[in-house]
CSV table of C-alpha atoms and ligand atoms in Angstrom, one decimal:
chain,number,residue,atom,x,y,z
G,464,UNK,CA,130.5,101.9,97.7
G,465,UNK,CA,129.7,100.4,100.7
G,466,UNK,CA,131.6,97.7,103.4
G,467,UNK,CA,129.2,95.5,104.7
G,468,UNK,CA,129.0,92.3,107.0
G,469,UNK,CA,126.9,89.6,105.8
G,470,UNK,CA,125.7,87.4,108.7
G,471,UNK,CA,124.6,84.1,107.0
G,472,UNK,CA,126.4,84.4,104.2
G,473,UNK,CA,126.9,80.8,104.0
G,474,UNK,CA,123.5,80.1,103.4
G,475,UNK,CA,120.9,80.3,100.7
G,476,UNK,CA,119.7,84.7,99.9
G,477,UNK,CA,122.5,85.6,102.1
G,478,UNK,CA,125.0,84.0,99.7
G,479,UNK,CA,122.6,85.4,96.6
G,480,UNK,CA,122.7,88.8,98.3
G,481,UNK,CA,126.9,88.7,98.4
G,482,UNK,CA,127.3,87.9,95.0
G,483,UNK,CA,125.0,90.6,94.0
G,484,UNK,CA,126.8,93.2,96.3
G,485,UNK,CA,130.2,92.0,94.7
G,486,UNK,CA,128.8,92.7,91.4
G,487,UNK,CA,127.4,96.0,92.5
G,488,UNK,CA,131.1,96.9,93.2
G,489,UNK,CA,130.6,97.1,97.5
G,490,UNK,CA,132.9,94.9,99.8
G,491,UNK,CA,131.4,91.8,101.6
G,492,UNK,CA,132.3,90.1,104.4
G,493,UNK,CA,130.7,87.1,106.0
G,494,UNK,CA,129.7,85.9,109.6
G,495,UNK,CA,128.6,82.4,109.5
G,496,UNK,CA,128.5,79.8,112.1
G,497,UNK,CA,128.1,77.0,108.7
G,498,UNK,CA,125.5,74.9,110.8
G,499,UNK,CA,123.2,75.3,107.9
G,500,UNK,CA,125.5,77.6,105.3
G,501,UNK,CA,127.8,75.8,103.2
G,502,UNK,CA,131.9,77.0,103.0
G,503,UNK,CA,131.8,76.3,99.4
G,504,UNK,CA,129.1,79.5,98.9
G,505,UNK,CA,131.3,82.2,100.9
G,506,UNK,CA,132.3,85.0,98.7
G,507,UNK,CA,133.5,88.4,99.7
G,508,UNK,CA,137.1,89.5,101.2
G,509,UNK,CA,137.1,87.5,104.5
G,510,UNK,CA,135.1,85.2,106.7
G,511,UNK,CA,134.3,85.1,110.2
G,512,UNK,CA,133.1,81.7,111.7
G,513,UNK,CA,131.2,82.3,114.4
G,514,UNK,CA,127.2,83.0,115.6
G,515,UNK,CA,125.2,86.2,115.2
G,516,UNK,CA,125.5,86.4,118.7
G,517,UNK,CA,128.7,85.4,119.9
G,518,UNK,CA,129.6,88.6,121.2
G,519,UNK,CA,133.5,88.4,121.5
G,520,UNK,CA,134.0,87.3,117.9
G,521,UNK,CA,131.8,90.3,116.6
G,522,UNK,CA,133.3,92.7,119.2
G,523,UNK,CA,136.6,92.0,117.9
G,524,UNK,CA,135.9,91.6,114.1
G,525,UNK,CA,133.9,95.0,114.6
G,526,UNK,CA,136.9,96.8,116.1
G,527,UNK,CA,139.0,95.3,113.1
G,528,UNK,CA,136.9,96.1,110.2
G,529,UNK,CA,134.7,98.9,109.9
G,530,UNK,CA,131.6,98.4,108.5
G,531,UNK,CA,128.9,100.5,107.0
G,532,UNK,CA,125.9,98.1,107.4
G,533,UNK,CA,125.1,94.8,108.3
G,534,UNK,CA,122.5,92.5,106.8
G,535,UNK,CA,121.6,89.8,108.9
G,536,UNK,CA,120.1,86.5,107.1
G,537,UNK,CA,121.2,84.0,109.5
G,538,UNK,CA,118.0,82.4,111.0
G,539,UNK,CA,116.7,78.8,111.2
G,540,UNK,CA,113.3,79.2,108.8
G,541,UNK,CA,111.7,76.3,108.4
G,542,UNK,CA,107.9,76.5,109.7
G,543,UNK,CA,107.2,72.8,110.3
G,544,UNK,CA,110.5,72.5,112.0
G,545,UNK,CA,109.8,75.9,114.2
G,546,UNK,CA,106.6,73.8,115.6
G,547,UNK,CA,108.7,70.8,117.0
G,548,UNK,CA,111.6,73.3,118.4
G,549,UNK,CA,110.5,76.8,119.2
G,550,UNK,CA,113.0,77.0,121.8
G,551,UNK,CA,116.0,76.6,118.9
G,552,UNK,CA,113.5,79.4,116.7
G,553,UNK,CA,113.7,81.8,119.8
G,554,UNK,CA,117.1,81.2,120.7
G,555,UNK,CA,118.5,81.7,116.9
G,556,UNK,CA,115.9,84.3,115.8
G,557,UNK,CA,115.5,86.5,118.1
G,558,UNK,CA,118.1,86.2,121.1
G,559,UNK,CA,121.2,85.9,118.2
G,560,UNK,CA,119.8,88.9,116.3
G,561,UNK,CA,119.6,90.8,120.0
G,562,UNK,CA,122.9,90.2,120.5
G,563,UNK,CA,124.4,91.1,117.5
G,564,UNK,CA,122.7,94.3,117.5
G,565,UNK,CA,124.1,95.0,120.9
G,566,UNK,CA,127.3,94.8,119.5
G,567,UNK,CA,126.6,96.6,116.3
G,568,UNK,CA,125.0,99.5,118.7
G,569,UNK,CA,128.4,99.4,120.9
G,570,UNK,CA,130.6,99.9,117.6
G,571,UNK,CA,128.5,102.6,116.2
G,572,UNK,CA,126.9,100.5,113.9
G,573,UNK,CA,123.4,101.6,113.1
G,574,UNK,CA,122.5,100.7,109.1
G,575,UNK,CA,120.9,97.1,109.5
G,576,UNK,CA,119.0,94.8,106.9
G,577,UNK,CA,117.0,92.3,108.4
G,578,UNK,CA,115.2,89.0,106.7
G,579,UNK,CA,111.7,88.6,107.3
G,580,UNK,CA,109.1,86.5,105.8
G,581,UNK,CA,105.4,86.3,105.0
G,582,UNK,CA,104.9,84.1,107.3
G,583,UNK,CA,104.3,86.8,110.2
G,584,UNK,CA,101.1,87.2,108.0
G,585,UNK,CA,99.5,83.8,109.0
G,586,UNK,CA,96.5,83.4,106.5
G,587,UNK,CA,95.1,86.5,105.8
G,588,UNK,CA,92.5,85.0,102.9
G,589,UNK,CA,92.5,85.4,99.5
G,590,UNK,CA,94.3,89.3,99.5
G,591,UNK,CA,97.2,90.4,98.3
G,592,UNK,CA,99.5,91.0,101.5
G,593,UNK,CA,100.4,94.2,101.9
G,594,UNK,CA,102.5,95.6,105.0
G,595,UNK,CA,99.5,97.0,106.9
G,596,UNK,CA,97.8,93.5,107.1
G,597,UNK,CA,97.5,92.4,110.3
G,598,UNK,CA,100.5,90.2,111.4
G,599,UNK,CA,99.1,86.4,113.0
G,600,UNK,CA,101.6,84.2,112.4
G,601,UNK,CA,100.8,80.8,112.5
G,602,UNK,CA,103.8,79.2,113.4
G,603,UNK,CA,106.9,79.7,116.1
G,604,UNK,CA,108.9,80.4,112.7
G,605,UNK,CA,106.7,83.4,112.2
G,606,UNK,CA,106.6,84.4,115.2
G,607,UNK,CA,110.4,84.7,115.9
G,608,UNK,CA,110.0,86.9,112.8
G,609,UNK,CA,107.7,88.9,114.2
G,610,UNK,CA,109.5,89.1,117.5
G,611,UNK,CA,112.9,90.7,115.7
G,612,UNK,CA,110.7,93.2,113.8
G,613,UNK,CA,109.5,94.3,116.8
G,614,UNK,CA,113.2,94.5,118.7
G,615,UNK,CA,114.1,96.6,115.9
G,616,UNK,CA,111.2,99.0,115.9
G,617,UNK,CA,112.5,99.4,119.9
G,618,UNK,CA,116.2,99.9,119.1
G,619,UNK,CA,115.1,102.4,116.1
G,620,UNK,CA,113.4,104.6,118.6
G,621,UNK,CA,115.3,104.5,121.6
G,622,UNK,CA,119.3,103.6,119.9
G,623,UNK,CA,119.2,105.8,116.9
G,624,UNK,CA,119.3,102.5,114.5
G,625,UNK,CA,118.0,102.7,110.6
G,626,UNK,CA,116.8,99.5,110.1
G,627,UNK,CA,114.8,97.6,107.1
G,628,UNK,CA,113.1,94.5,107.6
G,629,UNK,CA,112.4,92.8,104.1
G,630,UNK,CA,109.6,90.4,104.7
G,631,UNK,CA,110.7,87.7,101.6
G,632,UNK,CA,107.6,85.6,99.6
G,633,UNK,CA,109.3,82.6,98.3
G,634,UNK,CA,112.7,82.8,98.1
G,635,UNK,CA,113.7,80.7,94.9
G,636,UNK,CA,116.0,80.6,91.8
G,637,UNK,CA,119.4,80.3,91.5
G,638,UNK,CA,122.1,83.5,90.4
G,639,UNK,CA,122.8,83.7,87.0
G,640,UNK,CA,126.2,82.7,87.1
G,641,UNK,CA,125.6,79.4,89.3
G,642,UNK,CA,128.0,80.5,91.8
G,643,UNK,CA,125.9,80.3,94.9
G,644,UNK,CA,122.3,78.5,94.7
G,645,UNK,CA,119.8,76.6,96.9
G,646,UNK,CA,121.5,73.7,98.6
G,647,UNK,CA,119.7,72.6,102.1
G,648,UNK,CA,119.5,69.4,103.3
G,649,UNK,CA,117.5,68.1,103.8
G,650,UNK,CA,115.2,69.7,100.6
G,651,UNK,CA,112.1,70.8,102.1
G,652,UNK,CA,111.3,73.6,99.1
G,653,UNK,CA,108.9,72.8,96.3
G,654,UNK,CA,111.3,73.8,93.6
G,655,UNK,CA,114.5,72.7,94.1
G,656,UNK,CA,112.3,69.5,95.3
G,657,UNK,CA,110.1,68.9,92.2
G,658,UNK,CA,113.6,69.3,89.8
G,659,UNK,CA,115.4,66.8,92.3
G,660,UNK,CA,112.7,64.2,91.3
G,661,UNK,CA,113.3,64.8,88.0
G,662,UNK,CA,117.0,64.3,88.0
G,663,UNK,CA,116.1,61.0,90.1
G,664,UNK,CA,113.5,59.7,88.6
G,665,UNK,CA,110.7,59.7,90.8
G,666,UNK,CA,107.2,61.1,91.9
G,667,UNK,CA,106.9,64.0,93.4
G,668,UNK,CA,104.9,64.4,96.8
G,669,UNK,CA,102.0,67.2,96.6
G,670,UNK,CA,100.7,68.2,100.1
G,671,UNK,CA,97.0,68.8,99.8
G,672,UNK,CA,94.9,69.3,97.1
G,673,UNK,CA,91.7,69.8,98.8
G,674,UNK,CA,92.4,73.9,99.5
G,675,UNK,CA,90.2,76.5,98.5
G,676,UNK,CA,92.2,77.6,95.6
G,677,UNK,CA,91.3,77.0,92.1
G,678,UNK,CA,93.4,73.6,91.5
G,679,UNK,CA,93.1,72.2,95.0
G,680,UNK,CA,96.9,72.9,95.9
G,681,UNK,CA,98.4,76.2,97.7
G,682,UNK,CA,99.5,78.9,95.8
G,683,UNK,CA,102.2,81.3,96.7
G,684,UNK,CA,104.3,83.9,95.3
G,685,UNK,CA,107.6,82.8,94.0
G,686,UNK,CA,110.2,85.9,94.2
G,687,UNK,CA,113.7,85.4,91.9
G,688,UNK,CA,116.4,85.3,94.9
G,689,UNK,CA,118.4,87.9,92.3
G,690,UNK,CA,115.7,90.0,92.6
G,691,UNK,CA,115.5,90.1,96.7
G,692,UNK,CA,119.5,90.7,96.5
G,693,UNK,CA,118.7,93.8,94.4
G,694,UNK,CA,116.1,94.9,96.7
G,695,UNK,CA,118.7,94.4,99.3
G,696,UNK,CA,121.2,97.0,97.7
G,697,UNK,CA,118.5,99.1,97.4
G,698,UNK,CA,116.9,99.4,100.6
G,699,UNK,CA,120.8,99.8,101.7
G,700,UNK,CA,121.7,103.1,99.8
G,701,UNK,CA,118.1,103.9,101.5
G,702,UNK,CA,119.3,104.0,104.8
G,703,UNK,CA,123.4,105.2,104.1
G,704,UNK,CA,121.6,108.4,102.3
G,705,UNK,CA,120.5,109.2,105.6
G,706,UNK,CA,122.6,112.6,107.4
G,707,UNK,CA,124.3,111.6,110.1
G,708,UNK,CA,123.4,109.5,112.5
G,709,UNK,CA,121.7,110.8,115.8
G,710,UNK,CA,121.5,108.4,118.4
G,711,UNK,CA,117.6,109.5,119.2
G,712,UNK,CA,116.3,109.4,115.9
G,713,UNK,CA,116.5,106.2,114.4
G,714,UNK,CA,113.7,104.7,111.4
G,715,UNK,CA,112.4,101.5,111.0
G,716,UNK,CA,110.8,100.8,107.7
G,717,UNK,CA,109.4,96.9,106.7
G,718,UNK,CA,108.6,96.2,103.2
G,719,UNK,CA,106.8,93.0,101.1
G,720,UNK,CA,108.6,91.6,98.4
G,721,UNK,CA,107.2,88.8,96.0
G,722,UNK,CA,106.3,89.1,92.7
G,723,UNK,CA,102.6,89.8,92.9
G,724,UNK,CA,101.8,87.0,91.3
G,725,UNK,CA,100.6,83.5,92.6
G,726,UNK,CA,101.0,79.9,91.2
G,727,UNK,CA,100.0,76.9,92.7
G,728,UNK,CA,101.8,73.7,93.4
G,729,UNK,CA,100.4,71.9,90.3
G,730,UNK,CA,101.1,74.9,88.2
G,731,UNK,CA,104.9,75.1,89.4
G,732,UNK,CA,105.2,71.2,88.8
G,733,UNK,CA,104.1,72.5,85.3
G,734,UNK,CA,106.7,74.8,84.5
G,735,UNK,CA,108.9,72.3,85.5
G,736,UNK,CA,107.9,70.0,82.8
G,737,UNK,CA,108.1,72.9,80.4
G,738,UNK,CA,111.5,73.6,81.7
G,739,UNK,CA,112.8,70.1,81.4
G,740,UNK,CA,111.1,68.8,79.1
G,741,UNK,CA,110.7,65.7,81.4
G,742,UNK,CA,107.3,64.4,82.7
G,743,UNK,CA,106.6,64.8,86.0
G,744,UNK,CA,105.4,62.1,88.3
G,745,UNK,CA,103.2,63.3,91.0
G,746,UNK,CA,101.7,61.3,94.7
G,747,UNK,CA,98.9,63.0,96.4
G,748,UNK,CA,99.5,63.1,100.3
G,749,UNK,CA,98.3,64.5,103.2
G,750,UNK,CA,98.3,68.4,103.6
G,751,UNK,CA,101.2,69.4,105.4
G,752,UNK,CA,100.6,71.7,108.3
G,753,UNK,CA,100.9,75.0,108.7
G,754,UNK,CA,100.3,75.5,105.0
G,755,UNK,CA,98.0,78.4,104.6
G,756,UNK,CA,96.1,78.0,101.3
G,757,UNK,CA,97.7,81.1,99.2
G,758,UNK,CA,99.9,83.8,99.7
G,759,UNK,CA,100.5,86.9,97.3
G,760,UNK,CA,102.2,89.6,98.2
G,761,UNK,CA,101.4,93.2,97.4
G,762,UNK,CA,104.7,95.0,96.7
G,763,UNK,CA,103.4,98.0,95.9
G,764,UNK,CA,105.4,99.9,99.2
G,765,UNK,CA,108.7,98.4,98.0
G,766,UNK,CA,108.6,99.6,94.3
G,767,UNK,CA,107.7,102.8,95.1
G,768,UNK,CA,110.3,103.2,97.8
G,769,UNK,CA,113.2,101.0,96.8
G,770,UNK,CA,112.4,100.7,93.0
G,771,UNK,CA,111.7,97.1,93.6
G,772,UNK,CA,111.5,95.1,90.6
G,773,UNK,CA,110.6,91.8,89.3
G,774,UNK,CA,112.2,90.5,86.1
G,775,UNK,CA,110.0,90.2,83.0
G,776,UNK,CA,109.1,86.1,82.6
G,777,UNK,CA,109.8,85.7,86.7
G,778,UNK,CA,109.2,82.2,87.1
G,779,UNK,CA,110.9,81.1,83.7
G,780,UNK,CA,114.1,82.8,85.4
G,781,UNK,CA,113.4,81.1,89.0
G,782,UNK,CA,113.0,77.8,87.1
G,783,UNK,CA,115.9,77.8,84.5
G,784,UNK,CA,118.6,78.5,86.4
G,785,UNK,CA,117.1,76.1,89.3
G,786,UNK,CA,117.3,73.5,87.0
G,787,UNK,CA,121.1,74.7,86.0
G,788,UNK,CA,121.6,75.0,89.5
G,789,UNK,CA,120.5,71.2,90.0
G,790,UNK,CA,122.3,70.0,87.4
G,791,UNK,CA,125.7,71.6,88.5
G,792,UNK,CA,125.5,70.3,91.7
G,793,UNK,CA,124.7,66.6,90.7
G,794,UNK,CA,127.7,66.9,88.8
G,795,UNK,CA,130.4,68.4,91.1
O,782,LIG,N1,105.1,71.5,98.6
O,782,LIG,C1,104.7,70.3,98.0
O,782,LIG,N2,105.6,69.3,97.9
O,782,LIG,C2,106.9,69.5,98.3
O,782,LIG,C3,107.3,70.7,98.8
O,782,LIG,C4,106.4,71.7,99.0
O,782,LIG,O1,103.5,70.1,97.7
O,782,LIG,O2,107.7,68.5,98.1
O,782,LIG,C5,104.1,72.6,98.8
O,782,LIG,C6,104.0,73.1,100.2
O,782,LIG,O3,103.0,72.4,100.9
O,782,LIG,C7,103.5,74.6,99.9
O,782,LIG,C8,104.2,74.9,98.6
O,782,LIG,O4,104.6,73.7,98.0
O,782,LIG,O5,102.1,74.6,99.7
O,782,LIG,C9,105.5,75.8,98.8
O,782,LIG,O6,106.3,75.1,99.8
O,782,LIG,P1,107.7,75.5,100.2
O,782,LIG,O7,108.2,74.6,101.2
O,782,LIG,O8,108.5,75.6,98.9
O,782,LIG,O9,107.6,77.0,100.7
O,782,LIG,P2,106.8,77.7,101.9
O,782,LIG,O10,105.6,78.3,101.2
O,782,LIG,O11,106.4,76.6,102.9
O,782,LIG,O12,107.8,78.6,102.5
């Protein structure tokens, strides 16, 4: 069993990925600076409120606690947002997640998780994505992303580190037993969007419907946030199984995960219906930017490797307990 520090904890996967790690029996403890986390999903033994980056609160949590690993979620990821303020992407993405690994390095600490995304991809066509694609991001989001992945490919080679970067499809789904789920505000996600306008009443907003795909509206890869915590553990025991660790001889490894298969806005807006049994309203708008038409991922690398897997009737899962999720928090 493993100890591990869980930098944005607070938020979203990171808070998945915790209660998965409880479950699996490891220890978790969270670094969170709750600007976009919430105190009400901590879990784990103790909490640390501070930045990625702020160097004397790590320094002195890392000589308290000893930890095997750290996964690092904490990361501002919203692509339209990235456009208006790629100075704040930079400075959270890439200059927190230096500093933090200049503290891990100083403690000894060389096991790290990172969260990536698809988006380093840009719009690679109508593919699957697999980790050789070449990497154009489209947006400062992506490229902050990109940025970190390539920090960690330096610090691998030249500081001994074992990292794994986990470049995430769409994140979405609630855990099974509702304790953390997708809360951000404000909503920007399909998902948890579409089941809000349900619960409220109203139409829901579809960007675009004039892409080359076969309904007119993107279509992306929807992964079950369970799922990416398990492939979390996984790629974990990966690097812990490693001998000893050798300063020169570090190993960066990146992997895809989504669940290979694509549905489009319209056909997510479907399952929805299905789900709740409510009809669902929709407006029409403008595209929003930034959207590339479809993106799949191949995840071919990560079940080979990590024995990735997707649970049977994916996006039944992603949907239910997103709706449960909903529900629970309109009534607390
Ligand atoms: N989308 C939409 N209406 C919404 C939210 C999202 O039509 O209220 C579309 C969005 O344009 C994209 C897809 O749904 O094509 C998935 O968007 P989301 O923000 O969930 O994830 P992204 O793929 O941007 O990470």
């Amino acid at each position: 069993m493993a100890k591990v520090l869980v930098v944005g904890g607070a938020g979203y996967v990171g808070s998945a990925c915790s209660a998965w790690l409880l479950d699996q029996g490891h220890r978790v403890w969270v670094l969170d600076d709750l600007s976009t986390g919430h105190r009400s999903a901590l879990l784990g033994e103790g909490f640390t409120h501070a930045r990625a980056g702020d160097s004397a609160a790590v320094r002195a949590l890392f000589s308290r606690e000893k930890f095997d690993c750290v996964m690092h979620f904490a990361a501002r990821s919203l692509v339209g947002e990235s456009v208006l303020k790629p100075q704040e992407y930079f400075e959270n993405n890439v200059t927190q997640t230096a500093l933090l690994l200049d503290e891990m390095i100083r403690a000894g600490i060389r096991r790290f998780i990172f969260s990536s995304t698809c988006a380093i991809f840009g719009n690679p066509g109508n593919q699957k994505i697999s980790e050789h694609l070449p990497k154009a991001p489209m947006s400062p989001y992506g490229e902050t992303k990109l940025n970190a992945e390539a920090l960690l490919a330096d610090c691998a080679k030249n500081q001994g580190l074992h990292a794994v970067a986990l470049r995430y499809f769409n994140a979405s789904g609630a855990e099974a037993q509702l304790r953390v789920g997708e809360k951000h505000d404000p909503e920007t996600h399909l998902i948890p969007n579409v089941l809000k306008a349900v619960l409220e009443d109203r139409p829901v907003s579809v960007f675009g419907n004039d892409y080359p795909t076969p309904d007119g509206t993107c279509v992306r890869d929807y992964i079950y946030v369970s799922d990416l915590a398990a492939a979390h553990e996984a790629a974990m025991k990966r690097i812990l199984a490693r001998p000893a660790q050798d300063p020169k001889n570090g190993l960066f490894e990146v992997f895809n995960l989504g669940s290979e298969s694509g549905y489009s806005v319209l056909e997510i807006i479907q399952t929805c219906e299905k789900v709740t049994g409510k009809k669902i309203k929709i407006t029409h708008v403008e595209r929003r930017p930034g959207d590339p038409p479809r993106l799949v991922a191949d995840s071919a690398l990560a079940r080979r490797e990590l024995g990735f897997k997707v649970r049977a009737d994916s996006l039944n899962q992603i949907i239910s307990t997103a709706w449960d999720w909903e529900q629970k928090k309109k009534d607390s």
